Amino acid sequence: MDLDELVAIDVHTHAEVSKDGHGSLSPALFGASAEYFGSHERPTIPQLAAYYRERKMAAVVFTVDAEHATGHPRIANEEIAESCAEHPDVLIPFASVDPWKGRAGAREARRLVAEHGVRGFKFHPSIQAFAPNDPMAYPLYEVIEETGAVALFHTGQTGIGAGVPGGGGIRLKYSNPMLVDDVAVDFPHLKIILAHPSFPWQDEALAVATHKPYVHIDLSGWSPKYFPPQLVRYANTLLKDKVLFGSDYPVIAPDRWLADFAKLDIKPEVRPKILKDNAARLLGLTPKEQP
């Protein structure tokens, strides 16, 4: 399946379980997430590939490395990349490197791009317990910018830890998109995605994406029927080339997301940009390339 045959590119899906059954989150945090979003399956990467292949869609796949803050071992980036490489018609590998790993993490990132074809890196500041503009993360950003990969930052509230006493130790403040604005200034050619409608900082996210040319917004984690009106307005106009389809699968199914998106007041000429074209350009995919 080449790019011309794809109906959409989902830039936000999670690998939640490894080949040996190891979960991406601790049982306590996963239980809170399931209660917040509703219980859901945890597909393997081959199952995820089959799911998207059936729908003629491609998907970006990643996990979250938050070993420093949580003490929970990550799913290996190499495993995710190698599993995606077995399904290059539909899967696009991203990685996650805990910023607390410093220059060792930066070396890992460089190797993952060079040897495993990783196209981007996922950050979840609240779970990883770091401010995106903390200089400790800058060696990692340097590598991502230099290699032309994408940095995807969770922004806004998170369902992870919701309802657990103290939020499971997760601090929401780290996911204010204004902290990523500093990153966009200090790394002016770094390709950035602000993930999710950034409640309660939606206007901040729109401001950053409008002001910084390499900052994009994905629409994952929410049903489109709940999108703030200003997000829809900007997606239709000033940010029509910088807004991306993302579902947050498996916590939100793309079928549900797309059904609700079809009812949203989006201009006909903008819909294909959001669903596929913007992501294809950002990820460097070409019409004849297998994702």
mmCIF file of C-alpha atoms in Angstrom:
data_model
loop_
_atom_site.group_PDB
_atom_site.id
_atom_site.type_symbol
_atom_site.label_atom_id
_atom_site.label_comp_id
_atom_site.label_asym_id
_atom_site.label_seq_id
_atom_site.Cartn_x
_atom_site.Cartn_y
_atom_site.Cartn_z
ATOM 1 C CA MET A 1 0.000 0.000 0.000
ATOM 2 C CA ASP A 2 1.672 3.228 -1.107
ATOM 3 C CA LEU A 3 0.933 6.745 0.074
ATOM 4 C CA ASP A 4 -1.535 7.393 -2.746
ATOM 5 C CA GLU A 5 -3.685 4.498 -1.533
ATOM 6 C CA LEU A 6 -3.811 5.604 2.085
ATOM 7 C CA VAL A 7 -6.956 7.383 3.229
ATOM 8 C CA ALA A 8 -5.321 8.762 6.396
ATOM 9 C CA ILE A 9 -2.177 8.823 8.525
ATOM 10 C CA ASP A 10 -2.740 8.526 12.271
ATOM 11 C CA VAL A 11 0.227 10.266 13.927
ATOM 12 C CA HIS A 12 -0.577 9.154 17.484
ATOM 13 C CA THR A 13 -0.903 5.492 18.484
ATOM 14 C CA HIS A 14 0.564 3.619 21.431
ATOM 15 C CA ALA A 15 2.422 0.343 21.754
ATOM 16 C CA GLU A 16 1.071 -0.703 25.159
ATOM 17 C CA VAL A 17 2.414 -4.238 25.419
ATOM 18 C CA SER A 18 5.668 -5.929 24.403
ATOM 19 C CA LYS A 19 6.109 -9.337 22.821
ATOM 20 C CA ASP A 20 6.622 -10.893 26.247
ATOM 21 C CA GLY A 21 3.531 -9.227 27.715
ATOM 22 C CA HIS A 22 5.300 -6.375 29.524
ATOM 23 C CA GLY A 23 3.074 -3.301 29.754
ATOM 24 C CA SER A 24 4.092 0.254 28.929
ATOM 25 C CA LEU A 25 2.630 1.500 32.242
ATOM 26 C CA SER A 26 2.540 0.163 35.769
ATOM 27 C CA PRO A 27 -0.669 -1.731 36.638
ATOM 28 C CA ALA A 28 -1.840 1.164 38.836
ATOM 29 C CA LEU A 29 -1.398 3.804 36.132
ATOM 30 C CA PHE A 30 -2.836 1.587 33.418
ATOM 31 C CA GLY A 31 -5.881 0.850 35.576
ATOM 32 C CA ALA A 32 -6.472 4.563 36.102
ATOM 33 C CA SER A 33 -6.119 5.200 32.370
ATOM 34 C CA ALA A 34 -8.584 2.417 31.528
ATOM 35 C CA GLU A 35 -11.099 3.842 33.987
ATOM 36 C CA TYR A 36 -10.650 7.357 32.574
ATOM 37 C CA PHE A 37 -10.903 6.414 28.887
ATOM 38 C CA GLY A 38 -12.902 3.211 29.255
ATOM 39 C CA SER A 39 -11.557 -0.315 29.165
ATOM 40 C CA HIS A 40 -9.796 -1.206 25.951
ATOM 41 C CA GLU A 41 -7.745 -3.938 24.381
ATOM 42 C CA ARG A 42 -3.964 -3.719 24.324
ATOM 43 C CA PRO A 43 -3.116 -4.898 20.807
ATOM 44 C CA THR A 44 0.284 -6.210 19.847
ATOM 45 C CA ILE A 45 2.068 -4.359 17.070
ATOM 46 C CA PRO A 46 1.164 -7.044 14.471
ATOM 47 C CA GLN A 47 -2.472 -6.695 15.546
ATOM 48 C CA LEU A 48 -2.199 -2.930 15.286
ATOM 49 C CA ALA A 49 -0.771 -3.288 11.778
ATOM 50 C CA ALA A 50 -3.639 -5.543 10.705
ATOM 51 C CA TYR A 51 -6.160 -3.103 12.171
ATOM 52 C CA TYR A 52 -4.787 -0.144 10.198
ATOM 53 C CA ARG A 53 -4.155 -2.159 7.029
ATOM 54 C CA GLU A 54 -7.819 -3.155 6.965
ATOM 55 C CA ARG A 55 -8.744 0.536 7.070
ATOM 56 C CA LYS A 56 -6.160 1.612 4.467
ATOM 57 C CA MET A 57 -4.493 3.877 6.992
ATOM 58 C CA ALA A 58 -0.933 4.248 8.236
ATOM 59 C CA ALA A 59 -0.040 4.802 11.879
ATOM 60 C CA VAL A 60 2.829 6.284 13.859
ATOM 61 C CA VAL A 61 3.638 3.954 16.775
ATOM 62 C CA PHE A 62 5.480 4.740 20.002
ATOM 63 C CA THR A 63 5.722 4.073 23.715
ATOM 64 C CA VAL A 64 6.767 6.342 26.612
ATOM 65 C CA ASP A 65 10.099 5.898 28.386
ATOM 66 C CA ALA A 66 9.588 7.246 31.910
ATOM 67 C CA GLU A 67 11.861 4.928 33.860
ATOM 68 C CA HIS A 68 13.427 7.698 35.953
ATOM 69 C CA ALA A 69 10.165 9.082 37.308
ATOM 70 C CA THR A 70 8.117 5.891 37.566
ATOM 71 C CA GLY A 71 10.667 3.121 38.054
ATOM 72 C CA HIS A 72 8.730 1.095 35.484
ATOM 73 C CA PRO A 73 10.877 -0.419 32.695
ATOM 74 C CA ARG A 74 9.995 0.741 29.230
ATOM 75 C CA ILE A 75 9.144 -1.328 26.184
ATOM 76 C CA ALA A 76 12.352 -1.435 24.154
ATOM 77 C CA ASN A 77 12.506 1.079 21.313
ATOM 78 C CA GLU A 78 14.345 -1.503 19.229
ATOM 79 C CA GLU A 79 11.475 -3.961 19.590
ATOM 80 C CA ILE A 80 8.937 -1.376 18.442
ATOM 81 C CA ALA A 81 11.079 -0.281 15.500
ATOM 82 C CA GLU A 82 11.784 -3.857 14.409
ATOM 83 C CA SER A 83 8.114 -4.802 14.677
ATOM 84 C CA CYS A 84 7.152 -1.742 12.622
ATOM 85 C CA ALA A 85 9.766 -2.701 10.038
ATOM 86 C CA GLU A 86 7.888 -5.970 9.545
ATOM 87 C CA HIS A 87 4.849 -3.921 8.477
ATOM 88 C CA PRO A 88 6.325 -1.019 6.477
ATOM 89 C CA ASP A 89 3.175 -0.637 4.410
ATOM 90 C CA VAL A 90 1.234 0.742 7.379
ATOM 91 C CA LEU A 91 3.474 1.412 10.402
ATOM 92 C CA ILE A 92 5.874 4.297 11.055
ATOM 93 C CA PRO A 93 8.209 3.896 14.055
ATOM 94 C CA PHE A 94 8.759 6.600 16.642
ATOM 95 C CA ALA A 95 10.825 6.068 19.782
ATOM 96 C CA SER A 96 10.848 7.455 23.318
ATOM 97 C CA VAL A 97 13.979 8.265 25.302
ATOM 98 C CA ASP A 98 13.734 9.487 28.880
ATOM 99 C CA PRO A 99 15.302 12.996 28.940
ATOM 100 C CA TRP A 100 16.794 12.196 32.361
ATOM 101 C CA LYS A 101 19.235 9.865 30.551
ATOM 102 C CA GLY A 102 21.184 12.896 29.346
ATOM 103 C CA ARG A 103 23.909 12.372 26.777
ATOM 104 C CA ALA A 104 23.503 8.611 26.952
ATOM 105 C CA GLY A 105 19.930 9.143 25.782
ATOM 106 C CA ALA A 106 21.128 11.421 23.008
ATOM 107 C CA ARG A 107 23.504 8.706 21.781
ATOM 108 C CA GLU A 108 20.650 6.207 21.867
ATOM 109 C CA ALA A 109 18.450 8.550 19.837
ATOM 110 C CA ARG A 110 21.104 8.960 17.162
ATOM 111 C CA ARG A 111 21.524 5.190 16.914
ATOM 112 C CA LEU A 112 17.769 4.600 16.703
ATOM 113 C CA VAL A 113 17.482 6.965 13.745
ATOM 114 C CA ALA A 114 20.565 5.645 11.955
ATOM 115 C CA GLU A 115 20.114 1.917 12.548
ATOM 116 C CA HIS A 116 16.383 1.449 13.056
ATOM 117 C CA GLY A 117 14.758 4.049 10.816
ATOM 118 C CA VAL A 118 12.997 5.863 13.655
ATOM 119 C CA ARG A 119 11.302 9.016 12.347
ATOM 120 C CA GLY A 120 10.448 10.762 15.596
ATOM 121 C CA PHE A 121 10.448 10.765 19.393
ATOM 122 C CA LYS A 122 7.586 10.913 21.887
ATOM 123 C CA PHE A 123 7.833 12.988 25.059
ATOM 124 C CA HIS A 124 5.292 12.977 27.884
ATOM 125 C CA PRO A 125 6.543 15.705 30.218
ATOM 126 C CA SER A 126 4.012 14.990 32.962
ATOM 127 C CA ILE A 127 4.798 11.270 33.175
ATOM 128 C CA GLN A 128 8.522 11.805 32.607
ATOM 129 C CA ALA A 129 8.546 14.557 35.271
ATOM 130 C CA PHE A 130 10.494 17.172 33.360
ATOM 131 C CA ALA A 131 9.883 20.621 31.952
ATOM 132 C CA PRO A 132 10.388 20.559 28.165
ATOM 133 C CA ASN A 133 12.592 23.671 28.400
ATOM 134 C CA ASP A 134 14.916 22.106 30.988
ATOM 135 C CA PRO A 135 18.457 22.244 29.523
ATOM 136 C CA MET A 136 19.037 18.634 30.554
ATOM 137 C CA ALA A 137 16.895 17.611 27.554
ATOM 138 C CA TYR A 138 18.778 19.795 25.091
ATOM 139 C CA PRO A 139 21.395 17.193 24.009
ATOM 140 C CA LEU A 140 18.479 14.972 23.011
ATOM 141 C CA TYR A 141 16.780 17.768 21.068
ATOM 142 C CA GLU A 142 20.056 18.540 19.307
ATOM 143 C CA VAL A 143 20.160 15.016 17.904
ATOM 144 C CA ILE A 144 16.505 15.051 16.901
ATOM 145 C CA GLU A 145 16.893 18.373 15.096
ATOM 146 C CA GLU A 146 20.145 17.340 13.409
ATOM 147 C CA THR A 147 18.719 14.050 12.110
ATOM 148 C CA GLY A 148 15.512 15.685 10.844
ATOM 149 C CA ALA A 149 13.323 13.589 13.116
ATOM 150 C CA VAL A 150 10.145 14.845 14.798
ATOM 151 C CA ALA A 151 9.674 15.668 18.491
ATOM 152 C CA LEU A 152 6.127 14.938 19.658
ATOM 153 C CA PHE A 153 5.162 16.382 23.054
ATOM 154 C CA HIS A 154 2.118 15.441 25.066
ATOM 155 C CA THR A 155 0.348 18.665 26.063
ATOM 156 C CA GLY A 156 -2.549 19.420 28.373
ATOM 157 C CA GLN A 157 -4.251 17.269 30.960
ATOM 158 C CA THR A 158 -3.614 13.527 30.941
ATOM 159 C CA GLY A 159 -5.826 10.577 31.771
ATOM 160 C CA ILE A 160 -2.763 8.761 33.086
ATOM 161 C CA GLY A 161 -2.941 8.912 36.872
ATOM 162 C CA ALA A 162 -6.418 10.478 36.872
ATOM 163 C CA GLY A 163 -8.317 9.473 39.984
ATOM 164 C CA VAL A 164 -5.247 8.027 41.721
ATOM 165 C CA PRO A 165 -4.363 9.841 44.977
ATOM 166 C CA GLY A 166 -2.040 12.687 44.090
ATOM 167 C CA GLY A 167 -2.525 11.823 40.420
ATOM 168 C CA GLY A 168 0.008 9.050 40.843
ATOM 169 C CA GLY A 169 2.668 11.723 41.322
ATOM 170 C CA ILE A 170 2.055 13.153 37.842
ATOM 171 C CA ARG A 171 2.229 16.961 37.623
ATOM 172 C CA LEU A 172 0.119 18.590 34.932
ATOM 173 C CA LYS A 173 2.173 21.791 34.845
ATOM 174 C CA TYR A 174 4.931 20.168 32.806
ATOM 175 C CA SER A 175 2.570 19.765 29.847
ATOM 176 C CA ASN A 176 1.825 23.444 29.293
ATOM 177 C CA PRO A 177 2.656 24.046 25.596
ATOM 178 C CA MET A 178 4.257 27.395 26.455
ATOM 179 C CA LEU A 179 7.212 25.387 27.803
ATOM 180 C CA VAL A 180 7.642 23.938 24.318
ATOM 181 C CA ASP A 181 7.742 27.462 22.903
ATOM 182 C CA ASP A 182 11.190 27.823 24.496
ATOM 183 C CA VAL A 183 12.277 24.624 22.750
ATOM 184 C CA ALA A 184 11.058 25.981 19.413
ATOM 185 C CA VAL A 185 13.106 29.140 19.987
ATOM 186 C CA ASP A 186 16.295 27.344 21.019
ATOM 187 C CA PHE A 187 15.977 24.735 18.242
ATOM 188 C CA PRO A 188 14.478 26.768 15.401
ATOM 189 C CA HIS A 189 14.505 23.935 12.839
ATOM 190 C CA LEU A 190 13.246 21.195 15.145
ATOM 191 C CA LYS A 191 10.014 19.685 13.823
ATOM 192 C CA ILE A 192 7.547 19.650 16.723
ATOM 193 C CA ILE A 193 4.072 18.234 17.271
ATOM 194 C CA LEU A 194 1.967 19.448 20.194
ATOM 195 C CA ALA A 195 -0.191 16.415 20.913
ATOM 196 C CA HIS A 196 -3.885 16.720 21.779
ATOM 197 C CA PRO A 197 -6.270 19.601 22.257
ATOM 198 C CA SER A 198 -4.233 21.165 25.057
ATOM 199 C CA PHE A 199 -6.846 21.596 27.805
ATOM 200 C CA PRO A 200 -6.616 23.901 29.751
ATOM 201 C CA TRP A 201 -4.027 25.614 27.533
ATOM 202 C CA GLN A 202 -5.667 25.444 24.111
ATOM 203 C CA ASP A 203 -5.063 29.096 23.292
ATOM 204 C CA GLU A 204 -1.406 28.780 24.278
ATOM 205 C CA ALA A 205 -0.968 25.863 21.881
ATOM 206 C CA LEU A 206 -2.608 27.783 19.047
ATOM 207 C CA ALA A 207 -0.373 30.763 19.735
ATOM 208 C CA VAL A 208 2.808 28.681 19.671
ATOM 209 C CA ALA A 209 1.827 26.813 16.495
ATOM 210 C CA THR A 210 0.877 30.046 14.750
ATOM 211 C CA HIS A 211 4.070 31.835 15.791
ATOM 212 C CA LYS A 212 6.671 29.077 15.283
ATOM 213 C CA PRO A 213 6.864 27.705 11.722
ATOM 214 C CA TYR A 214 7.900 24.144 12.613
ATOM 215 C CA VAL A 215 5.316 23.581 15.372
ATOM 216 C CA HIS A 216 2.258 21.461 14.533
ATOM 217 C CA ILE A 217 -0.780 20.244 16.482
ATOM 218 C CA ASP A 218 -2.255 16.752 16.475
ATOM 219 C CA LEU A 219 -5.906 16.183 17.340
ATOM 220 C CA SER A 220 -5.568 12.948 19.279
ATOM 221 C CA GLY A 221 -7.051 11.957 22.598
ATOM 222 C CA TRP A 222 -10.415 13.702 22.136
ATOM 223 C CA SER A 223 -13.463 12.990 20.075
ATOM 224 C CA PRO A 224 -13.762 15.821 17.516
ATOM 225 C CA LYS A 225 -17.240 16.631 18.801
ATOM 226 C CA TYR A 226 -15.585 18.017 21.942
ATOM 227 C CA PHE A 227 -12.986 20.188 20.189
ATOM 228 C CA PRO A 228 -12.914 23.790 21.420
ATOM 229 C CA PRO A 229 -14.374 26.160 18.793
ATOM 230 C CA GLN A 230 -11.133 28.134 18.482
ATOM 231 C CA LEU A 231 -9.251 24.934 17.599
ATOM 232 C CA VAL A 232 -11.699 24.209 14.781
ATOM 233 C CA ARG A 233 -11.469 27.806 13.563
ATOM 234 C CA TYR A 234 -7.666 27.768 13.430
ATOM 235 C CA ALA A 235 -7.594 24.306 11.837
ATOM 236 C CA ASN A 236 -9.798 25.674 9.054
ATOM 237 C CA THR A 237 -7.685 28.785 8.490
ATOM 238 C CA LEU A 238 -4.295 29.836 9.871
ATOM 239 C CA LEU A 239 -3.195 26.304 10.824
ATOM 240 C CA LYS A 240 -4.754 24.333 7.977
ATOM 241 C CA ASP A 241 -1.294 23.103 6.907
ATOM 242 C CA LYS A 242 -0.136 22.316 10.455
ATOM 243 C CA VAL A 243 -2.951 20.291 12.036
ATOM 244 C CA LEU A 244 -2.722 16.492 12.002
ATOM 245 C CA PHE A 245 -5.065 13.544 12.470
ATOM 246 C CA GLY A 246 -4.250 11.489 15.539
ATOM 247 C CA SER A 247 -6.500 9.113 17.448
ATOM 248 C CA ASP A 248 -4.589 7.992 20.582
ATOM 249 C CA TYR A 249 -5.399 4.370 19.704
ATOM 250 C CA PRO A 250 -6.096 2.074 21.470
ATOM 251 C CA VAL A 251 -7.717 4.396 24.033
ATOM 252 C CA ILE A 252 -9.722 6.062 21.249
ATOM 253 C CA ALA A 253 -10.531 4.092 18.109
ATOM 254 C CA PRO A 254 -9.896 5.838 14.791
ATOM 255 C CA ASP A 255 -13.305 4.632 13.568
ATOM 256 C CA ARG A 256 -15.003 6.675 16.281
ATOM 257 C CA TRP A 257 -12.692 9.646 15.748
ATOM 258 C CA LEU A 258 -13.248 9.714 11.987
ATOM 259 C CA ALA A 259 -17.029 9.347 12.336
ATOM 260 C CA ASP A 260 -17.136 12.383 14.621
ATOM 261 C CA PHE A 261 -14.664 14.299 12.442
ATOM 262 C CA ALA A 262 -16.973 13.795 9.452
ATOM 263 C CA LYS A 263 -19.614 15.823 11.307
ATOM 264 C CA LEU A 264 -17.234 18.653 12.144
ATOM 265 C CA ASP A 265 -17.455 21.934 10.249
ATOM 266 C CA ILE A 266 -14.170 21.541 8.352
ATOM 267 C CA LYS A 267 -13.778 22.921 4.835
ATOM 268 C CA PRO A 268 -13.692 20.206 2.140
ATOM 269 C CA GLU A 269 -10.303 21.365 0.899
ATOM 270 C CA VAL A 270 -8.857 21.221 4.429
ATOM 271 C CA ARG A 271 -10.013 17.701 5.333
ATOM 272 C CA PRO A 272 -7.394 15.827 3.248
ATOM 273 C CA LYS A 273 -4.684 18.080 4.649
ATOM 274 C CA ILE A 274 -5.584 17.134 8.218
ATOM 275 C CA LEU A 275 -6.181 13.462 7.515
ATOM 276 C CA LYS A 276 -3.067 12.738 5.444
ATOM 277 C CA ASP A 277 -1.261 15.429 3.499
ATOM 278 C CA ASN A 278 0.160 17.447 6.398
ATOM 279 C CA ALA A 279 1.513 14.339 8.108
ATOM 280 C CA ALA A 280 3.009 12.978 4.890
ATOM 281 C CA ARG A 281 4.909 16.226 4.382
ATOM 282 C CA LEU A 282 6.051 16.468 7.989
ATOM 283 C CA LEU A 283 7.249 12.859 8.062
ATOM 284 C CA GLY A 284 8.986 13.154 4.707
ATOM 285 C CA LEU A 285 6.870 10.489 3.022
ATOM 286 C CA THR A 286 6.666 10.522 -0.748
ATOM 287 C CA PRO A 287 3.881 9.215 -3.022
ATOM 288 C CA LYS A 288 5.871 6.138 -4.020
ATOM 289 C CA GLU A 289 7.348 5.412 -0.596
ATOM 290 C CA GLN A 290 6.143 2.664 1.638
ATOM 291 C CA PRO A 291 5.437 4.231 5.052
#
